[in-house]
CSV table of C-alpha atoms in Angstrom, one decimal:
chain,number,residue,atom,x,y,z
M,209,MET,CA,-34.2,-20.8,0.1
M,210,PRO,CA,-34.7,-17.1,0.6
M,211,HIS,CA,-34.1,-14.9,-2.5
M,212,ILE,CA,-30.6,-12.5,-2.6
M,213,SER,CA,-30.5,-10.4,-4.9
M,214,SER,CA,-26.6,-9.5,-6.6
M,215,ALA,CA,-27.1,-6.2,-5.5
M,216,SER,CA,-27.7,-7.1,-1.9
M,217,LEU,CA,-24.0,-9.1,-1.6
M,218,TRP,CA,-22.7,-5.7,-2.0
M,219,GLU,CA,-24.9,-3.7,0.9
M,220,LEU,CA,-23.7,-6.7,2.7
M,221,ALA,CA,-20.1,-6.3,2.5
M,222,ALA,CA,-20.2,-2.6,2.7
M,223,ALA,CA,-22.2,-3.3,6.3
M,224,ASP,CA,-19.5,-5.8,7.4
M,225,VAL,CA,-17.1,-3.0,6.4
M,226,HIS,CA,-19.0,-0.3,8.2
M,227,GLN,CA,-20.1,-2.4,11.6
M,228,ARG,CA,-16.1,-3.1,12.1
M,229,LYS,CA,-15.5,0.7,12.1
M,230,THR,CA,-18.7,1.2,14.7
M,231,GLU,CA,-17.4,-1.5,17.1
M,232,ALA,CA,-13.9,0.4,16.6
M,233,GLU,CA,-15.8,3.8,17.7
M,234,GLU,CA,-17.6,1.9,20.2
M,235,GLU,CA,-14.6,0.4,22.1
M,236,ALA,CA,-13.0,3.5,21.6
M,237,GLU,CA,-15.7,5.6,23.5
M,238,GLU,CA,-15.8,2.6,26.2
M,239,GLY,CA,-12.0,3.2,26.7
M,240,GLY,CA,-13.0,6.9,27.4
M,241,GLY,CA,-16.1,6.2,29.5
M,242,GLY,CA,-16.2,6.9,32.9
M,243,GLY,CA,-13.0,8.9,33.3
M,244,GLY,CA,-14.5,12.4,33.1
M,245,GLY,CA,-13.0,14.8,30.6
M,246,GLY,CA,-10.5,12.6,29.2
M,247,ASP,CA,-8.9,13.4,26.3
M,248,PRO,CA,-10.6,13.0,22.9
M,249,VAL,CA,-10.0,9.6,21.4
M,250,ALA,CA,-7.6,10.2,18.4
M,251,GLU,CA,-8.2,8.3,15.2
M,252,ARG,CA,-5.9,8.1,12.3
M,253,SER,CA,-6.1,6.1,9.1
M,254,VAL,CA,-2.8,3.6,7.3
M,255,PHE,CA,-3.2,2.6,3.7
M,256,LEU,CA,-1.7,0.1,3.1
M,257,MET,CA,-0.3,-1.1,-0.7
M,258,GLY,CA,2.8,-2.1,-2.6
M,259,SER,CA,4.0,-6.0,-4.2
M,260,LYS,CA,1.7,-8.8,-4.7
M,261,ALA,CA,2.6,-11.4,-2.1
M,262,GLY,CA,5.1,-8.7,-0.9
M,263,GLY,CA,4.4,-9.6,2.7
M,264,LYS,CA,1.9,-6.9,3.5
M,265,THR,CA,-0.5,-8.7,5.5
M,266,SER,CA,2.4,-10.4,7.2
M,267,ILE,CA,4.0,-7.1,8.4
M,268,LEU,CA,0.5,-5.5,9.5
M,269,LEU,CA,-0.1,-8.4,11.8
M,270,LYS,CA,3.3,-8.4,13.7
M,271,CYS,CA,2.7,-4.7,13.9
M,272,LEU,CA,-0.7,-5.1,15.4
M,273,ASP,CA,0.8,-7.8,18.1
M,274,ARG,CA,-1.6,-10.4,16.4
M,275,ASP,CA,-0.5,-13.8,16.9
M,276,GLU,CA,-2.3,-15.0,13.9
M,277,ALA,CA,-1.4,-16.4,10.1
M,278,SER,CA,-1.7,-14.3,7.3
M,279,LYS,CA,-4.0,-15.2,4.1
M,280,PRO,CA,-3.6,-13.5,0.4
M,281,THR,CA,-5.4,-9.9,1.0
M,282,LEU,CA,-8.8,-10.2,-1.4
M,283,ALA,CA,-9.2,-6.8,-3.3
M,284,LEU,CA,-9.1,-4.6,-0.5
M,285,GLU,CA,-9.8,-5.6,3.4
M,286,TYR,CA,-10.1,-2.9,6.6
M,287,THR,CA,-9.5,-4.0,10.2
M,288,PHE,CA,-8.6,-1.3,12.9
M,289,GLY,CA,-6.2,-1.2,15.7
M,290,ARG,CA,-6.6,0.0,18.9
M,291,ARG,CA,-3.6,1.5,21.7
M,292,ALA,CA,-4.9,2.6,25.1
M,293,ARG,CA,-2.8,5.7,26.2
M,294,GLY,CA,-3.1,4.5,30.1
M,295,HIS,CA,-5.4,3.0,32.6
M,296,SER,CA,-8.8,4.7,32.1
M,297,THR,CA,-7.8,6.5,29.3
M,298,PRO,CA,-9.5,6.8,25.9
M,299,LYS,CA,-7.9,4.3,23.3
M,300,ASP,CA,-6.5,5.7,20.3
M,301,ILE,CA,-8.2,4.1,16.7
M,302,ALA,CA,-6.5,3.5,13.6
M,303,HIS,CA,-8.2,2.3,10.5
M,304,LEU,CA,-6.2,0.3,8.5
M,305,TRP,CA,-6.8,-0.5,4.8
M,306,GLU,CA,-4.3,-3.3,3.0
M,307,LEU,CA,-4.7,-3.2,-0.7
M,308,GLY,CA,-4.2,-6.8,-2.5
M,309,GLY,CA,-3.2,-7.5,-5.8
M,310,GLY,CA,-0.1,-5.3,-6.4
M,311,THR,CA,-1.0,-3.2,-9.3
M,312,SER,CA,-3.9,-4.8,-10.7
M,313,LEU,CA,-6.3,-3.1,-8.1
M,314,SER,CA,-4.7,0.4,-8.2
M,315,ASP,CA,-8.2,1.7,-8.8
M,316,LEU,CA,-9.7,1.1,-5.4
M,317,VAL,CA,-7.4,3.5,-3.8
M,318,GLN,CA,-10.7,5.8,-4.1
M,319,ILE,CA,-12.1,4.3,-1.3
M,320,PRO,CA,-9.6,4.9,1.6
M,321,ILE,CA,-8.5,8.2,0.0
M,322,THR,CA,-11.3,10.1,0.4
M,323,PRO,CA,-12.2,14.0,1.3
M,324,ALA,CA,-12.9,12.8,4.8
M,325,SER,CA,-10.3,10.3,5.5
M,326,VAL,CA,-7.1,12.1,3.8
M,327,ARG,CA,-7.0,14.9,6.5
M,328,SER,CA,-5.7,11.9,9.0
M,329,LEU,CA,-4.0,9.1,6.5
M,330,SER,CA,-0.9,8.0,5.6
M,331,VAL,CA,0.8,5.5,3.1
M,332,VAL,CA,2.6,2.5,3.8
M,333,LEU,CA,4.3,1.5,0.6
M,334,VAL,CA,5.9,-2.1,0.8
M,335,LEU,CA,8.1,-3.5,-2.3
M,336,ASP,CA,9.6,-6.7,-2.4
M,337,LEU,CA,13.1,-6.7,-2.4
M,338,SER,CA,13.3,-10.4,-3.4
M,339,LYS,CA,12.0,-8.9,-6.6
M,340,PRO,CA,13.7,-6.3,-8.1
M,341,ASN,CA,12.9,-6.0,-11.4
M,342,THR,CA,9.2,-5.4,-10.5
M,343,LEU,CA,9.9,-3.0,-8.1
M,344,TRP,CA,10.4,0.3,-9.7
M,345,ALA,CA,7.4,-0.1,-11.7
M,346,THR,CA,5.1,-1.4,-8.8
M,347,MET,CA,6.2,1.6,-6.6
M,348,GLU,CA,5.5,4.2,-9.9
M,349,LYS,CA,2.1,2.9,-10.4
M,350,LEU,CA,0.8,2.5,-6.9
M,351,LEU,CA,2.2,6.3,-5.3
M,352,GLN,CA,1.0,7.5,-9.1
M,353,ALA,CA,-2.7,6.1,-8.4
M,354,ALA,CA,-3.0,7.4,-4.7
M,355,ARG,CA,-1.2,11.0,-6.3
M,356,THR,CA,-4.0,11.1,-8.3
M,357,GLN,CA,-6.6,10.5,-6.1
M,358,VAL,CA,-5.3,12.6,-3.1
M,359,GLU,CA,-5.3,15.6,-5.9
M,360,LYS,CA,-9.1,14.3,-7.0
M,361,VAL,CA,-10.6,14.8,-3.2
M,362,SER,CA,-8.4,17.9,-1.9
M,363,SER,CA,-8.8,20.9,-3.0
M,364,ARG,CA,-5.9,23.7,-4.4
M,365,LYS,CA,-5.8,24.9,-1.1
M,366,GLN,CA,-5.7,21.7,1.0
M,367,GLN,CA,-2.6,20.6,-1.4
M,368,ALA,CA,-0.6,23.3,-0.8
M,369,ALA,CA,-1.2,23.0,3.1
M,370,LYS,CA,-0.4,19.5,3.0
M,371,GLN,CA,2.7,20.0,1.2
M,372,GLN,CA,4.1,22.9,3.4
M,373,ALA,CA,3.2,20.9,6.5
M,374,THR,CA,5.3,17.8,5.3
M,375,LEU,CA,8.1,20.3,4.3
M,376,ARG,CA,7.9,21.5,8.0
M,377,LEU,CA,9.1,18.4,9.0
M,378,LEU,CA,12.2,18.6,7.8
M,379,PRO,CA,15.2,20.8,9.7
M,380,LYS,CA,15.0,24.6,8.0
M,381,ASP,CA,18.7,24.4,7.0
M,382,TYR,CA,18.3,21.1,5.0
M,383,PRO,CA,20.1,21.7,2.0
M,384,ASP,CA,17.6,19.4,-0.7
M,385,ARG,CA,14.5,21.3,0.8
M,386,GLU,CA,13.6,23.4,-2.4
M,387,MET,CA,14.5,20.5,-4.7
M,388,ILE,CA,12.6,18.1,-3.2
M,389,SER,CA,8.8,16.4,-4.4
M,390,PRO,CA,7.2,15.6,-0.8
M,391,PHE,CA,3.9,13.3,-1.3
M,392,PRO,CA,1.2,14.8,-0.6
M,393,LEU,CA,0.2,11.9,2.4
M,394,PRO,CA,3.0,11.0,5.5
M,395,LEU,CA,5.0,8.6,3.5
M,396,LEU,CA,6.5,5.0,4.5
M,397,ILE,CA,8.6,2.8,2.4
M,398,ILE,CA,9.0,-1.1,3.7
M,399,GLY,CA,11.7,-3.1,1.7
M,400,SER,CA,10.3,-6.5,2.6
M,401,LYS,CA,11.8,-9.8,2.3
M,402,TYR,CA,15.2,-8.5,3.0
M,403,ASP,CA,16.7,-11.8,4.3
M,404,ILE,CA,16.1,-13.1,0.6
M,405,PHE,CA,17.9,-9.7,-0.8
M,406,GLN,CA,21.2,-10.5,1.5
M,407,GLU,CA,21.8,-13.0,-1.3
M,408,LEU,CA,22.3,-10.7,-4.0
M,409,GLU,CA,25.5,-9.8,-5.6
M,410,SER,CA,26.9,-6.9,-3.7
M,411,GLU,CA,26.7,-4.3,-6.7
M,412,LYS,CA,23.0,-4.9,-7.1
M,413,ARG,CA,22.2,-4.4,-3.6
M,414,LYS,CA,24.1,-1.1,-3.6
M,415,ALA,CA,22.4,-0.3,-6.5
M,416,VAL,CA,18.7,-1.1,-5.3
M,417,CYS,CA,19.5,0.4,-2.0
M,418,LYS,CA,20.4,3.9,-3.4
M,419,SER,CA,17.8,3.7,-5.3
M,420,LEU,CA,15.1,3.5,-2.4
M,421,ARG,CA,17.0,6.6,-1.0
M,422,PHE,CA,16.5,8.5,-4.0
M,423,ILE,CA,12.6,7.7,-4.4
M,424,ALA,CA,12.6,8.2,-0.9
M,425,HIS,CA,13.9,11.1,0.1
M,426,HIS,CA,12.6,12.6,-3.3
M,427,HIS,CA,9.4,11.9,-1.8
M,428,ALA,CA,10.1,13.6,1.6
M,429,ALA,CA,9.6,9.7,3.2
M,430,SER,CA,10.8,7.6,5.7
M,431,LEU,CA,12.2,3.9,4.5
M,432,VAL,CA,13.0,1.0,6.5
M,433,PHE,CA,14.3,-2.9,5.1
M,434,THR,CA,12.4,-5.6,6.9
M,435,SER,CA,11.9,-9.7,7.3
M,436,SER,CA,9.3,-11.4,8.7
M,437,LYS,CA,12.1,-13.5,10.0
M,438,SER,CA,14.1,-11.0,12.0
M,439,VAL,CA,12.6,-10.0,15.0
M,440,SER,CA,14.7,-6.9,15.6
M,441,LEU,CA,13.7,-5.4,12.0
M,442,MET,CA,10.2,-6.4,12.6
M,443,SER,CA,10.7,-3.9,16.0
M,444,LYS,CA,11.9,-0.8,14.0
M,445,THR,CA,9.4,-1.7,11.3
M,446,LYS,CA,6.6,-1.3,14.4
M,447,SER,CA,8.2,1.7,15.3
M,448,PHE,CA,7.5,3.4,11.7
M,449,PHE,CA,4.4,2.0,11.8
M,450,SER,CA,3.1,2.9,15.2
M,451,HIS,CA,4.3,6.3,14.7
M,452,LEU,CA,1.7,6.6,11.3
M,453,ALA,CA,-1.1,4.6,13.1
M,454,PHE,CA,-0.9,6.2,16.6
M,455,GLY,CA,1.4,9.0,16.8
M,456,LEU,CA,4.2,7.4,19.0
M,457,ASP,CA,8.1,8.1,18.5
M,458,ARG,CA,9.3,6.7,15.8
M,459,GLY,CA,13.4,6.1,16.8
M,460,LYS,CA,16.1,7.7,16.1
M,461,ALA,CA,18.4,5.0,14.4
M,462,VAL,CA,19.3,5.7,11.3
M,463,SER,CA,21.3,3.2,8.7
M,464,LEU,CA,22.8,4.3,5.3
M,465,ASP,CA,25.1,1.4,4.9
M,466,PRO,CA,24.0,-0.9,1.8
M,467,ALA,CA,25.8,-4.2,3.5
M,468,LYS,CA,23.1,-3.6,6.3
M,469,PRO,CA,19.3,-3.2,6.7
M,470,LEU,CA,18.5,0.1,5.7
M,471,VAL,CA,16.7,2.6,8.5
M,472,VAL,CA,16.1,6.0,7.0
M,473,PRO,CA,13.8,8.4,8.4
M,474,ALA,CA,12.3,11.2,6.6
M,475,GLY,CA,14.6,14.2,6.8
M,476,SER,CA,17.8,11.9,8.0
M,477,ASP,CA,19.4,11.6,4.3
M,478,SER,CA,20.6,14.0,1.5
M,479,PHE,CA,20.9,13.9,-2.0
M,480,GLY,CA,24.9,14.5,-1.4
M,481,GLN,CA,24.9,11.4,0.9
M,482,ILE,CA,23.0,9.4,-1.8
M,483,GLY,CA,25.1,10.1,-4.4
M,484,SER,CA,24.9,10.0,-8.2
M,485,PRO,CA,23.0,6.9,-10.1
M,486,PRO,CA,24.7,3.8,-9.4
M,487,MET,CA,25.6,3.5,-13.3
M,488,THR,CA,29.1,2.5,-14.6
M,489,GLU,CA,29.2,1.1,-18.2
M,490,VAL,CA,26.4,3.5,-19.7
M,491,ASP,CA,27.1,7.4,-20.0
M,492,VAL,CA,24.3,9.1,-17.9
M,493,THR,CA,24.3,11.8,-20.5
M,494,THR,CA,23.3,9.5,-23.2
M,495,LEU,CA,19.6,8.4,-21.3
M,496,HIS,CA,18.0,11.9,-22.5
M,497,ALA,CA,16.3,12.1,-18.9
M,498,LYS,CA,13.5,14.9,-18.6
M,499,ASN,CA,14.1,15.1,-14.6
M,500,PRO,CA,16.0,13.2,-11.9
M,501,MET,CA,13.7,10.5,-10.5
M,502,ASP,CA,13.1,10.1,-14.6
M,503,LEU,CA,17.5,9.5,-14.6
M,504,TRP,CA,17.1,7.4,-11.6
M,505,LYS,CA,14.6,5.4,-13.0
M,506,LYS,CA,16.1,4.9,-16.3
M,507,VAL,CA,19.7,3.4,-15.0
M,508,TYR,CA,17.4,1.1,-12.5
M,509,GLU,CA,15.8,0.1,-15.3
M,510,ARG,CA,18.9,-0.6,-17.5
M,511,ILE,CA,20.5,-3.0,-13.8
M,512,PHE,CA,17.0,-4.6,-14.1
M,513,PRO,CA,15.2,-4.4,-16.7
M,514,GLN,CA,11.7,-4.4,-15.7
M,515,GLU,CA,9.1,-6.9,-16.2
M,516,SER,CA,5.6,-6.1,-16.7
M,517,THR,CA,2.9,-6.0,-13.9
M,518,SER,CA,-0.1,-6.5,-16.3
M,519,GLU,CA,0.3,-10.5,-16.0
M,520,GLN,CA,-0.9,-9.3,-12.1
M,521,LYS,CA,-4.2,-9.4,-13.3
M,522,GLU,CA,-6.7,-11.4,-11.3
M,523,VAL,CA,-6.7,-14.7,-13.6
M,524,SER,CA,-8.7,-16.7,-10.7
M,525,ASP,CA,-12.0,-15.9,-9.2
M,526,PRO,CA,-12.0,-15.6,-5.8
M,527,ALA,CA,-16.0,-16.5,-5.5
M,528,ARG,CA,-14.4,-20.1,-6.0
M,529,ASP,CA,-11.5,-19.9,-3.3
M,530,PRO,CA,-11.8,-22.5,-0.6
M,531,GLN,CA,-10.4,-19.9,2.2
M,532,TYR,CA,-13.6,-17.8,1.5
M,533,ALA,CA,-16.0,-20.1,1.4
M,534,GLU,CA,-19.6,-19.1,2.5
M,535,PRO,CA,-22.1,-22.2,2.3
M,536,GLN,CA,-25.4,-20.2,2.1
M,537,LEU,CA,-24.2,-17.9,-0.6
M,538,ASP,CA,-22.0,-20.7,-2.5
M,539,ALA,CA,-25.1,-22.3,-2.8
M,540,MET,CA,-26.9,-19.3,-4.0
M,541,ARG,CA,-24.5,-19.0,-6.0
M,542,ALA,CA,-24.7,-22.1,-7.9
M,543,GLN,CA,-28.3,-21.8,-8.2
M,544,LYS,CA,-27.9,-18.6,-10.0
M,545,ASP,CA,-25.2,-20.3,-12.6
M,546,GLN,CA,-27.6,-23.0,-13.5
M,547,GLU,CA,-30.7,-20.6,-13.9
M,548,LEU,CA,-28.0,-18.3,-16.2
M,549,GLU,CA,-27.1,-21.4,-18.4
M,550,GLN,CA,-30.5,-22.3,-18.6
M,551,LEU,CA,-31.5,-18.5,-19.6
M,552,ARG,CA,-28.7,-18.4,-22.3
M,553,ARG,CA,-29.4,-21.5,-23.8
M,554,ASN,CA,-33.7,-21.0,-24.1
M,555,ALA,CA,-31.9,-17.5,-26.0
M,556,ALA,CA,-29.8,-19.3,-28.3
M,557,LYS,CA,-32.9,-21.8,-29.0
M,558,SER,CA,-35.3,-18.6,-29.4
M,559,TRP,CA,-32.6,-17.7,-32.1
M,560,LYS,CA,-32.2,-20.3,-34.0
M,561,GLY,CA,-36.0,-20.7,-34.3
M,562,LEU,CA,-36.7,-17.1,-36.1
M,563,ASP,CA,-37.4,-17.5,-39.5
M,564,LEU,CA,-34.8,-14.7,-40.9
M,565,ASP,CA,-36.4,-14.3,-44.4
M,566,THR,CA,-39.3,-12.3,-42.6
């Protein structure tokens, strides 16, 4: 069996991602070839992150009209989507990244968020509505990780330009224009598993809805609730996704009723409509909040004490997961594990054989 160095495994993984992107670009060129002076191919990137096992892959597959079973995402995965504008016209390309592991792998945001991609990158944050006790912590950590990476790869001039561009998407007479803090990239928040969320008691559903509306409006983001079991909800979700991935119209539907799935396009809500935090038993003034976002966080955590997300660290070894089996690599891995164990035994014998008195 040929020798494979540990470094070459990473090279193979990098080459695989590069090959997929190359195939996407080549197919786009083929779609525009022969047309003679057609419009240039539009390329956008979308980065999906969110709750662990929150349904990100299922949502992505349905938005791409791919009829295949979803699998747990291993670390960070890349795929691409194509959309033809018409006959003999170029195909628009969407580079799609999906982060697995919930918050445990947030350091990997540095891969999809780069100086080159940030100009055409959008973020989709999928939050599991069926687990409100981890929702805020997941949202907070992932958005902060993404924001920090954007700031790292962007100059101050670029950051200011992006913020102004986001503000321009809102109506000029928007009452909260000077009060919000737009996320540095176009942001879509998807509340997943709405079918399970409906089983929560009414007051708790209202608390989650108001809180997510506040979070979305504060970041100048769009918000939509969905369920992989609902065709109509997935259709609305797809329109928002296609808006980010291919520049299509996201639709004008708006639903702010907490008794129904929320559909809130960016710029269609306001702090006045959202109202005050859903606190009835505790005096808000006693929470000593630093700012409105901190106040909403403290109120939300009173209603839904947040469970630690540290336990989401991957404890299983993906290399031993049957769904990622690679016979040749697995055989080489087994051989290397045996060699490593033998080296450890030899080293242990060498230490025991030393004459410590000398």
